[in-house]
Backbone as a ProteinNet text record, in pm:
[ID]
protein_1_A
[PRIMARY]
MLNLGTPVSKTRLVEILWGPHASDGAVATLESYVSGIRKAIQPGNTKLGPLRTANSGYVLDPHLVELDLSVFHQLVRAARQAPPAEAHMLSMQALELAAEPLLGFELAADWAEEARTRHAADKVSAQVLAAETAAFLDKPGLTISLAQSAIQSEPLNERAWTILVAGYEQASLPVEGLSAYERCRRLFDRDLGCAPGPALQAAHLRLLRQRAEGNTELSEVLAALLYLGERLHGPKPTQLAAEESRRLQENAGRVLDSFLQQALAAV
[TERTIARY]
2907.5	2734.5	2765.3	2890.7	2804.6	2870.1	2934.9	3012.6	2923.4	2780.7	2651.9	2734.9	2763.6	2736.9	2786.2	2963.4	3090.9	3185.4	3219.8	3367.2	3456.6	3523	3623.4	3696.5	3858.2	3980.9	4009	4128.5	4164.3	4224.8	4281.1	4383.2	4285.3	4195	4111.6	4033.5	4005.3	3967.6	4070.8	4172.6	4334.2	4328.2	4312.8	4377.8	4195.5	4142.5	4042.7	3955.6	4031.8	4003	4186.9	4295	4381.7	4469.9	4470.2	4488.4	4720.9	4773.4	4937.5	4908.3	4858.3	4913	4899.5	4885.9	4898.9	4971.7	4920	5099.4	5079.2	5171.5	5214.2	5153.5	5048.8	4959.9	4840.9	4827.7	4695.4	4538.3	4587.5	4478.3	4445.8	4567.5	4489.3	4414.5	4452.1	4334.4	4212	4202.8	4112.2	4019.1	4089.4	4045.6	3996.5	3960.1	4005.7	3829.7	3865.3	3682.5	3586.7	3643.4	3564.4	3463.6	3573.3	3518.1	3426.6	3452.9	3333.3	3232.9	3229.7	3073.8	3013.7	3099	2995.1	2929	3060.8	2939.2	2820.7	2845.8	2738.6	2641.1	2611.8	2530.4	2457.3	2548.5	2528.9	2538.2	2547.9	2559.7	2517.3	2632.5	2632.9	2701.3	2701.4	2714.8	2757.9	2868.3	3011	3063	3005.2	3122.9	2950.4	2840.5	2780	2593.7	2692.9	2562.5	2589.5	2593.5	2562	2720.5	2818.2	2947.9	2998.9	3063.7	3172.2	3294.9	3434.7	3504	3546.7	3568.5	3608	3656.8	3789.2	3893.4	4012.8	4071.6	4127.2	4068.6	3882.4	3883.1	3700.5	3581.6	3512.3	3370	3284.2	3138.2	3056	2961.5	2741.4	2726	2668.2	2591.3	2412.5	2360.9	2305.1	2156	2144.8	1971.8	1982.6	2086.4	2080.7	2063.5	2061.6	2112.1	2004.9	1911	1754.7	1899.3	1880.5	1973.2	1888.6	1873.9	1789.3	1879.2	2015.1	2110.9	2077.5	2059.6	2043.5	1887.8	1782.2	1668.6	1684.7	1653.7	1658.8	1736.6	1913	1927.4	1793.1	1729.3	1639.6	1562.5	1483.9	1372	1382.1	1514.2	1571.4	1495.5	1628.4	1676.7	1525.6	1433.5	1297.8	1179.7	1171.6	1165.7	1207.4	1293	1404.9	1340.3	1275.9	1278.8	1006.2	1009	860.2	780.5	630.8	536.5	510.8	516.5	501.3	477.2	326.3	253.3	298.9	384.5	464	606	622	800.1	754.6	676.4	633.4	617.7	624.3	526.8	680.1	716.7	887.3	952.3	965.2	1020.6	1020.3	933.5	879.1	905.7	877.3	941.2	1026.2	1140.2	1263.9	1313	1269.6	1296.3	1233.9	1169.7	1168	1296.9	1314.3	1386.7	1562	1515.4	1676.5	1669	1565.2	1482.2	1603.3	1664.3	1829.9	1904.6	2013.9	2140.9	2193.2	2233	2390.3	2468.7	2465.7	2628.3	2674.1	2537.7	2518.3	2692.5	2611.6	2723.9	2834.2	2963.8	3033.4	3139.2	3058.6	3114.4	3247.4	3271.4	3474.1	3601.4	3501.8	3594.5	3533.9	3678.6	3678.8	3663.7	3597.3	3593.3	3325.7	3315.4	3218.6	3145	3205.4	3199.8	3187.1	3253.3	3278.1	3094.1	3054	2897.1	2914.9	2891.3	2732.6	2727	2847.7	2903	2801.6	2847.4	2753.2	2593.6	2604.8	2430	2381.6	2415.3	2300.9	2296.1	2379.3	2363.6	2215.5	2246.3	2203.8	2094.5	2004.2	1975.8	1795.3	1947.8	1921.7	1844	1901.5	1841.5	1765.8	1711.9	1593	1444.7	1428.8	1409.9	1395.4	1455	1440.7	1306.9	1345.2	1241.2	1133	1184.9	976.4	944.5	984.6	964.1	936.7	982	933.2	781.5	785.5	725.8	512.5	572.3	463.4	413	427.4	477.9	379.3	314.7	309.7	185.6	148.5	40.8	-14.5	-22.3	-52.7	-31.7	62.3	40.2	199.2	134.1	196.3	268.8	170.3	269.3	330.4	324.8	493.4	563.4	572.3	612.8	729.9	662.3	726.7	810.6	782.4	899.5	913.1	927.2	1047.2	1222.3	1133.5	1275.2	1326.2	1214.9	1302.1	1444.9	1422.5	1462.9	1553.2	1586.1	1697.8	1791.8	1740.7	1788.3	1913.6	1814.6	1821.7	2022.7	2012.7	2154.1	2267.1	2133.9	2236.4	2180.7	2272.6	2186.8	2197.1	2322.4	2342.7	2317.4	2226.4	2088.6	1990.3	2047.5	2010.4	1824.2	1774.5	1689.4	1607.5	1638	1607.3	1521	1615.1	1523.9	1515.5	1456.4	1351.4	1222.6	1188.4	1099.4	1026.9	1145.5	1038.7	1052.7	1070	963.8	873.2	866.2	701.8	668.4	723.7	553	526.4	557.4	522.4	458.6	493.8	406.1	211.1	290.5	201.7	77.6	104.3	50.4	-39	-35.7	-72.3	22.9	155.6	231.8	315.2	252.7	418.1	507.5	456.1	575.6	655.8	641.6	698	794.2	721.7	779.8	931.2	857.8	978.8	1113.8	1050.5	1165.5	1253.4	1237.6	1307.9	1396.9	1356.5	1434.4	1554.2	1496.5	1591.9	1753.1	1656.9	1725.8	1850.3	1811.3	1871.2	2005.9	1937.1	2024.9	2124.6	2083.2	2176	2308.7	2232.2	2364.1	2477.3	2399.6	2463.5	2559	2541.1	2613.6	2710.6	2709.7	2770.7	2915.3	2881.4	2909.4	3006.8	2919.4	2938.4	2933.9	2926.7	2966.8	2878.8	2772.6	2728.6	2558.9	2451.1	2286	2220.1	2119.9	2023.9	2009.7	2003.2	1969	1851.5	1805.4	1690	1620.5	1547.7	1445.6	1399.4	1468.2	1493.7	1432	1477.2	1463.4	1329.8	1284.8	1137.5	1041.5	1049.4	993.5	957.2	1141.9	1111.8	1022.2	1028.5	933.1	726.3	785	613.2	534.7	631	558.2	596	637.8	571.3	493	482.5	347.9	210.2	261.4	102.3	91.5	220.2	211.4	145	196	75.5	-43.1	-101.6	-270.8	-365.1	-369	-543.1	-506.1	-333.6	-340.3	-282.1	-300.2	-288.4	-171.4	-118.3	-6.2	164.1	91.6	238.2	235.6	136.7	120	189	113.2	189	375.7	360.9	565.1	614.6	559	609.6	718.2	610.5	610.8	648.8	670.3	803.8	944.3	926.6	1123	1109.2	1037.8	1028.6	1096.7	1003.9	1064.4	1192.9	1284.7	1413	1465.8	1429	1562.2	1611	1508.1	1480.8	1560.1	1495.6	1655.7	1770.2	1780	1938.1	2009.2	1988.6	2026.8	1965.3	1886	1798.8	1876.3	1857.3	1929.6	1830.4	1955	1881.6	1744.2	1690.4	1581.8	1651.2	1559.9	1554.6	1566.3	1588.1	1628.8	1459.5	1374.9	1157.6	1167.7	1206	1128.8	1204.7	1331.4	1379.6	1296	1194.1	1110.4	1009.6	952.6	825.2	905.9	1063.6	1128.6	1079.6	1206.3	1230.3	1106.3	951.9	841.3	806.4	894.8	874.8	924.5	978.4	1151.3	1089	1072.8	1023	919.8	786.9	721.9	709.8	823.6	873.4	923.5	985.2	1064.1	1034.4	856.5	791.1	707	637.2	582.7	666.9	768	965.2	915	929	991.9	881.5	766	638.4	644.1	653.1	620.1	730.9	874.4	936.4	912.4	893.3	837.7	742.9	669.4	531.6	647.1	677.1	725.5	849.3	898.2	1003.4	865.6	785.5	708.3	632.7	678	551.1	678.3	803.6	937	856.7
-292.2	-201.9	-168.4	-131	60.9	-2.5	-146.1	-208.5	-389	-350.5	-473.4	-533.3	-670.5	-761.4	-765	-707.7	-665.2	-687.8	-764.1	-784.8	-657.2	-634.9	-542.3	-597.3	-545	-641.1	-561.8	-700.3	-673	-490.3	-531.6	-409.2	-302.5	-232.5	-191.6	-91.4	-231.5	-220.4	-185.6	-172.6	-177.6	-32.6	73.7	179.8	281.4	224.4	270.3	284.7	162.9	204.8	289	248.9	351.1	360.7	396	445.2	427.6	514.5	553.4	542.3	514.8	466.3	256.1	231.5	128	16.5	-86.7	-152.9	-284.4	-373.5	-507.8	-574.6	-593.3	-622.1	-601.1	-500.1	-419	-567.9	-650.3	-708.5	-867.7	-859.3	-959.3	-951.2	-754.9	-682.7	-716.3	-639.8	-690.6	-813.2	-925.1	-1072.1	-1036.9	-1059.9	-1069.6	-978.6	-884.3	-784	-872.8	-867.4	-944.5	-1113	-1116.1	-1256.2	-1184.4	-1101.7	-1041.7	-1042	-948.2	-944.1	-1095.4	-1176.8	-1254.6	-1357.8	-1353.6	-1375.2	-1315.9	-1201.7	-1104.2	-1073	-1157.5	-1148.5	-1317.4	-1361.9	-1473.6	-1612.2	-1629.6	-1730.8	-1876.6	-1996.3	-2104.6	-2112.3	-2033.4	-2027.9	-1923.7	-1936.4	-1844	-1813.3	-1993.1	-1962.7	-1929.5	-1930.3	-1890.1	-1824.8	-1750.5	-1654.3	-1502.8	-1442.8	-1290.3	-1283.2	-1249.6	-1158.6	-1321	-1293.6	-1409.2	-1370	-1393	-1392.7	-1445	-1390.2	-1319.5	-1269.1	-1341.7	-1251.2	-1193.2	-1234.6	-1178.5	-1067.5	-1091.7	-983.5	-1075	-943.8	-998.3	-906.6	-1027.4	-906.5	-966.6	-887.6	-883.5	-946.3	-1093.3	-1144.2	-1059.1	-993.8	-931	-995.6	-1178.3	-1185.7	-1233.7	-1232.9	-1228.5	-1101.6	-913.4	-848.9	-784.5	-658.3	-535.1	-465.8	-336.8	-244.3	-94.1	-62.8	74	105.6	200.8	235.1	86.6	25.9	-81.8	-35.9	-131	-29.1	68.8	186	259.2	267.5	251.4	261	83	54.5	-45.7	11.6	121	164.7	307.9	342.3	408.2	371.6	277.9	203.1	154.4	115.4	27.1	153.4	289.5	450.4	449.3	434.5	493.4	402.6	295.3	215.6	244.2	297.6	196.2	375.4	356.3	494.7	546	647.6	812.9	782.5	720.6	789.6	593.9	488.1	383.2	464.1	475.6	598.2	695.6	782.5	879.9	855.7	687.5	629.9	542.4	448.3	432.7	552	656.6	753.6	822.3	829.3	934.9	785.8	644.8	569	584.9	598.3	545.6	702.2	799.6	910	905.6	818.1	809.9	709.5	645.2	588.3	680.7	772.3	815.9	996.8	996.3	1093.4	1152.9	1011.2	1023.6	1101.4	1095.5	1142.7	976.9	940.2	831	844.4	765.3	752.5	862.4	855.6	970.9	1043.3	878.2	856.1	844.4	863	901.4	944.5	1094.4	1217.3	1278.9	1221.9	1264.5	1208.8	1089.8	956.2	1037.2	1012.8	1103.9	1013.4	844.6	719.5	732.4	751.2	801	971	1056.7	1184.5	1150.6	1112.8	1005	963.6	883.8	792.8	901.1	1027.5	1056.8	1150.6	1184.6	1304.5	1267.6	1078.2	989.8	1009.7	959.7	940.7	1084.6	1203.7	1348.2	1300.1	1352.9	1349.9	1247.4	1126.6	1002.5	1004.6	1184.1	1200	1257.9	1359.4	1519.7	1440.4	1358	1245.1	1191.4	1165.9	1090.9	1248.9	1285.3	1439.7	1480.7	1516	1587.6	1490.2	1347	1246.5	1231.2	1254.5	1261.3	1354.8	1489.2	1674	1617.6	1501	1517.6	1471.7	1319.9	1273.4	1305	1442.4	1465.5	1601.6	1638.6	1751.2	1707.3	1570.1	1508.3	1441.6	1390.3	1400.2	1486.7	1613.8	1764.1	1743.4	1769.7	1764	1895.7	2012.8	2169.8	2143.9	2169.1	2191.3	2077.7	1964.6	1873.3	1883.7	1943.9	1962.6	2078.7	2166	2245.3	2215	2195.9	2149.1	2057.4	1984	1822.6	1944	2013.2	2073.2	2181.7	2245.7	2311.9	2230.2	2155.2	2026.2	1968.3	1923	1964.4	2065.3	2159.6	2289.5	2310.7	2313	2393.8	2209.9	2127	2049	2104.6	2118.2	2099.3	2246.9	2337.6	2455	2500.8	2415	2386.3	2312.4	2305.8	2119.8	2162.8	2228.1	2303.4	2199	2008.3	1989.5	2050.6	2015.6	2075.9	2235.8	2367	2482	2496.4	2356.8	2357	2303.5	2208.1	2168.9	2290.6	2321.9	2440.2	2525	2590.9	2664.6	2631.1	2510.3	2446.3	2458.9	2418.4	2375	2473.4	2587	2740.2	2714.5	2752.9	2735.8	2648.1	2617.8	2431.9	2505.8	2594.6	2669.9	2784.8	2821	2923.3	3096.3	3022.1	3122.2	3152.3	3276.4	3301.6	3413.7	3472.3	3570.1	3504.1	3463.9	3335.1	3242.7	3200	3151.2	3278.3	3343.3	3464.5	3449.8	3479.3	3520.1	3390.3	3320.8	3191.1	3146.6	3214.1	3207.3	3282.6	3419.7	3512.4	3496.4	3433.4	3393.3	3297.7	3101.5	3061.4	3128.8	3244.9	3264	3364.1	3450.5	3524	3449.9	3340.1	3195.5	3099.1	3141.5	3033.6	3134.3	3214.2	3392.4	3408.2	3343.8	3442.8	3259.6	3152.8	3021.6	2941.3	2996.2	2914.9	2979.3	3120.9	3205.2	3173.5	3088	3110.1	3077.7	3096.3	3142.3	2935.6	2961.9	2851.4	2802.8	2628.7	2571.3	2602.2	2569.2	2609.7	2502.5	2458.9	2356.2	2486.5	2543.7	2651.5	2799.7	2802	2879.8	2888.1	2816.3	2771.6	2756.2	2744.5	2734.7	2946.2	2924.4	3110.5	3188.5	3137.8	3237.3	3192.6	3084.6	3036.7	3161.1	3145.6	3239.2	3390.9	3412.9	3546.2	3580.3	3472.6	3473.5	3441.1	3378	3407.8	3486.9	3574.5	3661	3800.8	3770.6	3921.7	3844.5	3761	3693.8	3849.3	3857.9	3955.5	4098.1	4119	4273	4331.7	4421.7	4427.8	4494.3	4615.2	4654.4	4578.2	4449.1	4382.9	4245.5	4273.7	4171.3	4194.4	4421.6	4448.3	4459.6	4555	4499.7	4350.9	4260.8	4112.1	4093.6	4112.2	4103.6	4206.3	4318.6	4444.1	4398	4349.1	4260.1	4122	4019.7	3937.7	3946.6	4045.5	4092.6	4168.8	4284.2	4308.9	4192.2	4122.7	3984.9	3908.2	3879	3839.8	3897	4044.8	4105.3	4148.1	4094.9	4142.6	3980.9	3867.6	3724.1	3684	3686	3626.9	3715.1	3589.8	3688.7	3837.5	3835.5	4017.8	3980.7	4086.2	4053.5	4103	4007.6	4105.3	4203.3	4279.4	4378.3	4478.2	4315.5	4392.6	4384.4	4397.4	4349.9	4436.6	4520.6	4605.8	4730.5	4781.7	4871.5	4844.2	4677.5	4644.4	4643.6	4597.5	4561.2	4618.8	4751.2	4883	4970.9	5013.5	4940.1	4913.5	4826.5	4743.1	4724	4745.3	4842.8	4946.6	5048.6	5158.4	5179.7	5091.4	5040.9	4964.8	4847.1	4806	4894.9	4962.9	5130.8	5177.6	5189.1	5287.7	5297.7	5133.8	5085	5076.5	4984.1	4958.5	5132.9	5185.5	5385.5	5422.4	5368	5409	5351.6	5239	5136.8	5168	5212.2	5222.3	5398.7	5445.9	5646.4	5566.8	5477.3	5502.4	5405.6	5339.1	5272.4	5380.9	5443.5	5533.6	5700.5	5732	5742	5722.2	5564.5	5515.7	5485.7	5479.2	5473.5	5583.5
-1865.2	-1906.8	-1977	-2021.2	-2123.4	-2258.1	-2286.9	-2384.7	-2380	-2358.3	-2312.6	-2466.6	-2423	-2506.5	-2584.9	-2575.2	-2679.2	-2542.8	-2588	-2460.2	-2426.3	-2283.9	-2282	-2205.7	-2261.8	-2256.2	-2087.7	-1993.2	-1902.9	-1824.9	-1975.6	-2032.6	-2010.1	-2081.4	-2103.1	-2001.9	-1931.3	-1778.5	-1699.7	-1645.1	-1530.2	-1658.7	-1732.3	-1765	-1733.9	-1736	-1703.9	-1520.4	-1434.7	-1343.5	-1206.7	-1307	-1234.6	-1342.6	-1430	-1594.5	-1588.4	-1555.3	-1580	-1423.6	-1362.9	-1215.1	-1142.8	-1210	-1194.7	-1213.9	-1114.1	-1104.5	-1163.3	-1136.9	-1091.1	-1135.8	-1025.9	-969.4	-1002.3	-1094	-1141.5	-1206.1	-1287.2	-1357.4	-1238.2	-1095.9	-1059	-906.3	-917.4	-867.3	-858.1	-1052.7	-1122	-1168.4	-1133.9	-1138.2	-1004.9	-907.7	-740.7	-742.6	-829.5	-809.2	-845.5	-962.4	-1056.3	-1002.9	-954.6	-877.4	-797.6	-746.8	-607.5	-654.3	-818	-793.2	-871.6	-951.9	-1003.3	-883	-745	-649.9	-583.7	-616.1	-609.5	-680.5	-838.5	-910	-980.3	-954.4	-1024.9	-862.5	-750.9	-655.3	-674.9	-713.8	-713.7	-853	-949.1	-1098.7	-1186.5	-1099.6	-1178.7	-1291.8	-1387.2	-1524.1	-1583.5	-1605.6	-1689.9	-1716.8	-1572	-1533.8	-1623.6	-1579.6	-1694.7	-1725.3	-1651.1	-1668.5	-1708.2	-1789.3	-1839	-1849.5	-1938.7	-1970.5	-2059.1	-2181.5	-2310.9	-2423.2	-2452.6	-2520.4	-2426.4	-2329.7	-2230.5	-2117.3	-2143.5	-2121.5	-2019.6	-2038.7	-1978.3	-2096.2	-2033.5	-2151.7	-2055.8	-2071.5	-2001.2	-2151.5	-2083.8	-2173.9	-2197.7	-2364.3	-2308.3	-2348.4	-2357.4	-2322.6	-2209.2	-2066.2	-1949.2	-1883.4	-1974.7	-1894.8	-1887.6	-1834.2	-1848	-1855.2	-1943.6	-1886.3	-2018.3	-1901.2	-1946.9	-2097.9	-2052.1	-2156.9	-2364.8	-2314	-2460.6	-2462	-2422	-2430.1	-2468.6	-2492.1	-2530.7	-2678.4	-2717.7	-2782.1	-2938	-2861.8	-2934.4	-2962.6	-2907.7	-2909.7	-3073.1	-3001.5	-3111.2	-3272.4	-3290.4	-3370.6	-3465.2	-3316.9	-3427.7	-3474.6	-3375.5	-3455.6	-3574	-3585.1	-3758	-3783.5	-3828.7	-3960.3	-3926.5	-3864.8	-3810.4	-3890.9	-3841.2	-3942.3	-3809.3	-3874.5	-3769.3	-3609	-3624.4	-3499.3	-3414.9	-3521.9	-3423.4	-3388.9	-3428.4	-3425.1	-3355.1	-3284.4	-3189.4	-3085.9	-3027	-2934.4	-2865.9	-3025.8	-2964.2	-2933.1	-3032.2	-2988.4	-2780.1	-2803.2	-2610.8	-2530.2	-2575.7	-2510.9	-2412.8	-2571.3	-2502.5	-2458.7	-2417.5	-2412.2	-2235.2	-2202.8	-2117	-1986.4	-2101.4	-2044.8	-1996.2	-2114.1	-2140.3	-2003.9	-1942.3	-1834.5	-1720.3	-1626.1	-1558.4	-1643.5	-1533.8	-1599.4	-1647.6	-1694.4	-1692.3	-1626.7	-1515.6	-1447	-1339.6	-1369.5	-1183.1	-1126.5	-1090.3	-972	-1004.3	-1132.5	-1196.6	-1241.5	-1163.9	-1235.8	-1203.9	-1140.9	-1213.3	-1269.3	-1388.9	-1456.4	-1521.4	-1619.7	-1843.9	-1865.9	-1791.1	-1981.8	-1902.6	-1753.2	-1760.3	-1906.1	-1797.4	-1964.6	-2026.8	-2139.3	-2296.6	-2287.6	-2208.6	-2217.8	-2224.2	-2129.6	-2086.2	-2183.1	-2311	-2360.1	-2537.6	-2560.8	-2662.2	-2655.9	-2523	-2493.2	-2502.8	-2474	-2472.1	-2576.8	-2734.6	-2867	-2949.2	-2820	-2950.9	-2806.1	-2741.6	-2695.2	-2806.4	-2793.5	-2868.6	-3003.1	-3061.1	-3220.2	-3144.7	-3085.9	-3058.7	-3048.1	-2910.6	-2906	-3059.7	-3124.7	-3242.2	-3388.5	-3380.8	-3387.5	-3384.5	-3206.3	-3145.7	-3198.8	-3235	-3236.4	-3397.3	-3453.6	-3648.5	-3604.8	-3539.1	-3574.7	-3522.5	-3348.2	-3384.3	-3424.3	-3549.3	-3655.3	-3715.6	-3703.9	-3848.6	-3771.5	-3649.7	-3627.3	-3580.5	-3603.3	-3579.5	-3457.4	-3367.2	-3175.5	-3161.6	-3210	-3245.3	-3119.2	-2983.1	-2829.5	-2792.1	-2903.2	-2831.9	-2926.6	-3037	-3094.1	-3062.2	-3029.8	-2957.9	-2890.5	-2740.1	-2636.6	-2704.6	-2713.1	-2770.7	-2844.6	-2882.7	-3039.4	-2923.9	-2849.6	-2732.7	-2755.4	-2620.8	-2573.5	-2656.6	-2736.5	-2840.9	-2799.8	-2816.8	-2941.7	-2833.3	-2663.9	-2528.6	-2527	-2579.9	-2554.9	-2682.9	-2752.1	-2902.9	-2995.3	-2918.1	-3025.8	-3144.7	-3203.2	-3343.6	-3457.7	-3350.9	-3402.3	-3540.1	-3649.3	-3783.7	-3785.6	-3740.4	-3757.7	-3677.4	-3521.9	-3418.5	-3459.8	-3449.2	-3527.2	-3617.5	-3745.9	-3854.9	-3795.6	-3717	-3664.6	-3560.6	-3492	-3418.7	-3508.1	-3604.8	-3651.9	-3713	-3838.3	-3809.7	-3727	-3597.2	-3466.7	-3469.8	-3460.2	-3453.2	-3600.2	-3652.5	-3782.2	-3814.5	-3714.8	-3743.1	-3579.6	-3508.6	-3408.4	-3422	-3573.1	-3631	-3586.7	-3503.6	-3377.5	-3517.7	-3609	-3639.2	-3592.7	-3488.4	-3438.5	-3352	-3286.8	-3169.2	-3312.7	-3417.6	-3489.5	-3592.2	-3616.6	-3684.6	-3590.7	-3432.6	-3353.9	-3311.6	-3340.1	-3339.9	-3497.9	-3510.7	-3712.2	-3691.2	-3661.2	-3544	-3544.3	-3388.3	-3276.4	-3384.5	-3438.9	-3469.6	-3636.1	-3669	-3734.3	-3727.4	-3641.1	-3579.5	-3518.8	-3418.5	-3389.3	-3492.4	-3566.2	-3721.6	-3769.6	-3782.9	-3807.3	-3725	-3572.6	-3517.6	-3469.8	-3497.1	-3455.8	-3602.5	-3599.1	-3742.3	-3884.8	-3890.4	-4012.5	-4130	-4202.2	-4232.8	-4189.8	-4306.3	-4285.5	-4265.7	-4219.1	-4183.1	-4337.7	-4364.1	-4465.2	-4534.6	-4650.4	-4729.8	-4678	-4628.9	-4553.3	-4455.5	-4329.7	-4277.9	-4271	-4410.1	-4498.4	-4540.5	-4601.1	-4604.8	-4588.5	-4420.7	-4316.5	-4272.8	-4271.8	-4187.6	-4361.9	-4454.5	-4565.3	-4577	-4536.3	-4490.3	-4395.3	-4272	-4155.2	-4201	-4296.1	-4346.5	-4401.9	-4480.7	-4577.2	-4456.3	-4372.9	-4236.1	-4212.4	-4156.9	-4061.6	-4132.2	-4279.9	-4377.4	-4417.1	-4375.7	-4432.8	-4384.6	-4397.2	-4371.8	-4326.4	-4372.7	-4401.4	-4489.3	-4564.4	-4687.6	-4655.5	-4642.6	-4630.2	-4593.1	-4513.5	-4450.5	-4594.3	-4636.2	-4792	-4917.9	-4853.6	-4975.9	-4940.4	-4829.2	-4768.5	-4816.7	-4803.1	-4810.5	-4943.2	-5101.7	-5225.7	-5229.8	-5154.3	-5234.9	-5224.9	-5115.4	-5073	-5181.7	-5129.9	-5230.4	-5349.9	-5425.8	-5629.5	-5551.7	-5463.6	-5482.2	-5447.9	-5389	-5295	-5491.3	-5513.2	-5650.9	-5824.5	-5793.8	-5886.1	-5823.2	-5685.8	-5682.5	-5674.9	-5661.6	-5645	-5826.6	-5815.3	-5971	-6164.7	-6232	-6372.7	-6414.8	-6494.8	-6502.9	-6616.2	-6574.1	-6727.7	-6881.9	-6931.3	-7065.7	-7122.8	-7247.1	-7316	-7349.7	-7373.4	-7385.5	-7256.2	-7156	-7072.9	-6946.8	-6917.9	-6840.2	-6847.1	-6884.1	-6870.6	-6757.1	-6782.8	-6674.7	-6546.4	-6571.3	-6487	-6393.8	-6464.3	-6340.8	-6363.4	-6382.3	-6300.7	-6173.4	-6150.2	-6095.5	-5983.6	-5995.4	-5854.4	-5867.9	-5903.1	-5847.9	-5771.2	-5798.8	-5690.5	-5598.5	-5627.2	-5440.5	-5406.4	-5496.5	-5324.4	-5282	-5359.7	-5299.9	-5159.4	-5169.6	-5128.5	-4996.7	-4966.3	-4813.9	-4794.3	-4882.4	-4823.3	-4738.8	-4844.6	-4731.1	-4567.5	-4603.3	-4545.7	-4332.5	-4436.7	-4335.6	-4280.1	-4342.8	-4302.1	-4175.8	-4225.6	-4098.4	-4066.1	-4001.9	-3887.6	-3774.9	-3896.4	-3785.5	-3677.9	-3795.6	-3719.4	-3605.3	-3515.5	-3472.7	-3345.1	-3415.3	-3281.2	-3178.3
[MASK]
+++++++++++++++++++++++++++++++++++++++++++++++++++++++++++++++++++++++++++++++++++++++++++++++++++++++++++++++++++++++++++++++++++++++++++++++++++++++++++++++++++++++++++++++++++++++++++++++++++++++++++++++++++++++++++++++++++++++++++++++++++++++++++++++++++++++++++

C-alpha cells in the first residue's frame, strides 16, 4: 500500500517480513499469505481484483484502491500548482487526512519507521504551504499555528520560521515576532553554525521598524544601529564624505550610549 501502483518484488517482501532469518520456504509462505489476502478482499475474483501479480512480485491497482496516503499526495501536488485560495483549501484537506499517525500498528518495524519519516517530512511541507497561503489570505492566526506545528516537527526548517515571523508581523505582534526570530537565530547558530537567510532577516528588520513606530526613542536607536551596521559592513566613505560620516557616527554613538545608560538604570 505504501507503493500503490508500483510493483513490489517477492524478494523485497520476504526481506521485510523475515529479514536475514528467512527460510528456504519463505517465498512459498509469502505466496500462501497473499492467496489468503486475495480470498478475503476479492472473493471469487482472485486474479482480476486490486491485488495482482506483476514482475515477480505484487502490485495494488490504484484505480481499485482508495488510500488516504495516496489522496494526501494528490492533494499536495494539486495545491502546489493552484492559486492561493484553492491551494490553501487543498493543503488543509491534505493535513486533515494526515492527522492520524502513519502505520501506528507497526511501531517496531524499520520499514514502517522509514515510511513514517518520509511522511512526516511531506506533512511539514504541506503545513508550510498551508501557512504561506493562509498569510496570503490574511489569516495570521492560522498562519502562526501552522508554522508552529511545522517547526515543532522540523526545528531547522527556515521556511517555517520565516512564515512564523511574517505571521506575527501580519498580526501586529512585533514583540512575539522578534522573540521567535531570536529563538531561530540561536538555534541556527548552535546547530548549523550560520545565521538565518535574507528573507528571514528582512522580516526581522520589518518587525524592528514596526516595534519602533510611534516611539521616537526606539526609532532613533534603530536608525543608529542600522547606520552603524552599514558602516561596519558597507563600503568606506569617500574622502569628501569622511567628515560628514564621522559626525553621523558620533551622533549614532551618543544615541546608543544614552539608550544603554537608561536601560542599565532601569535594571
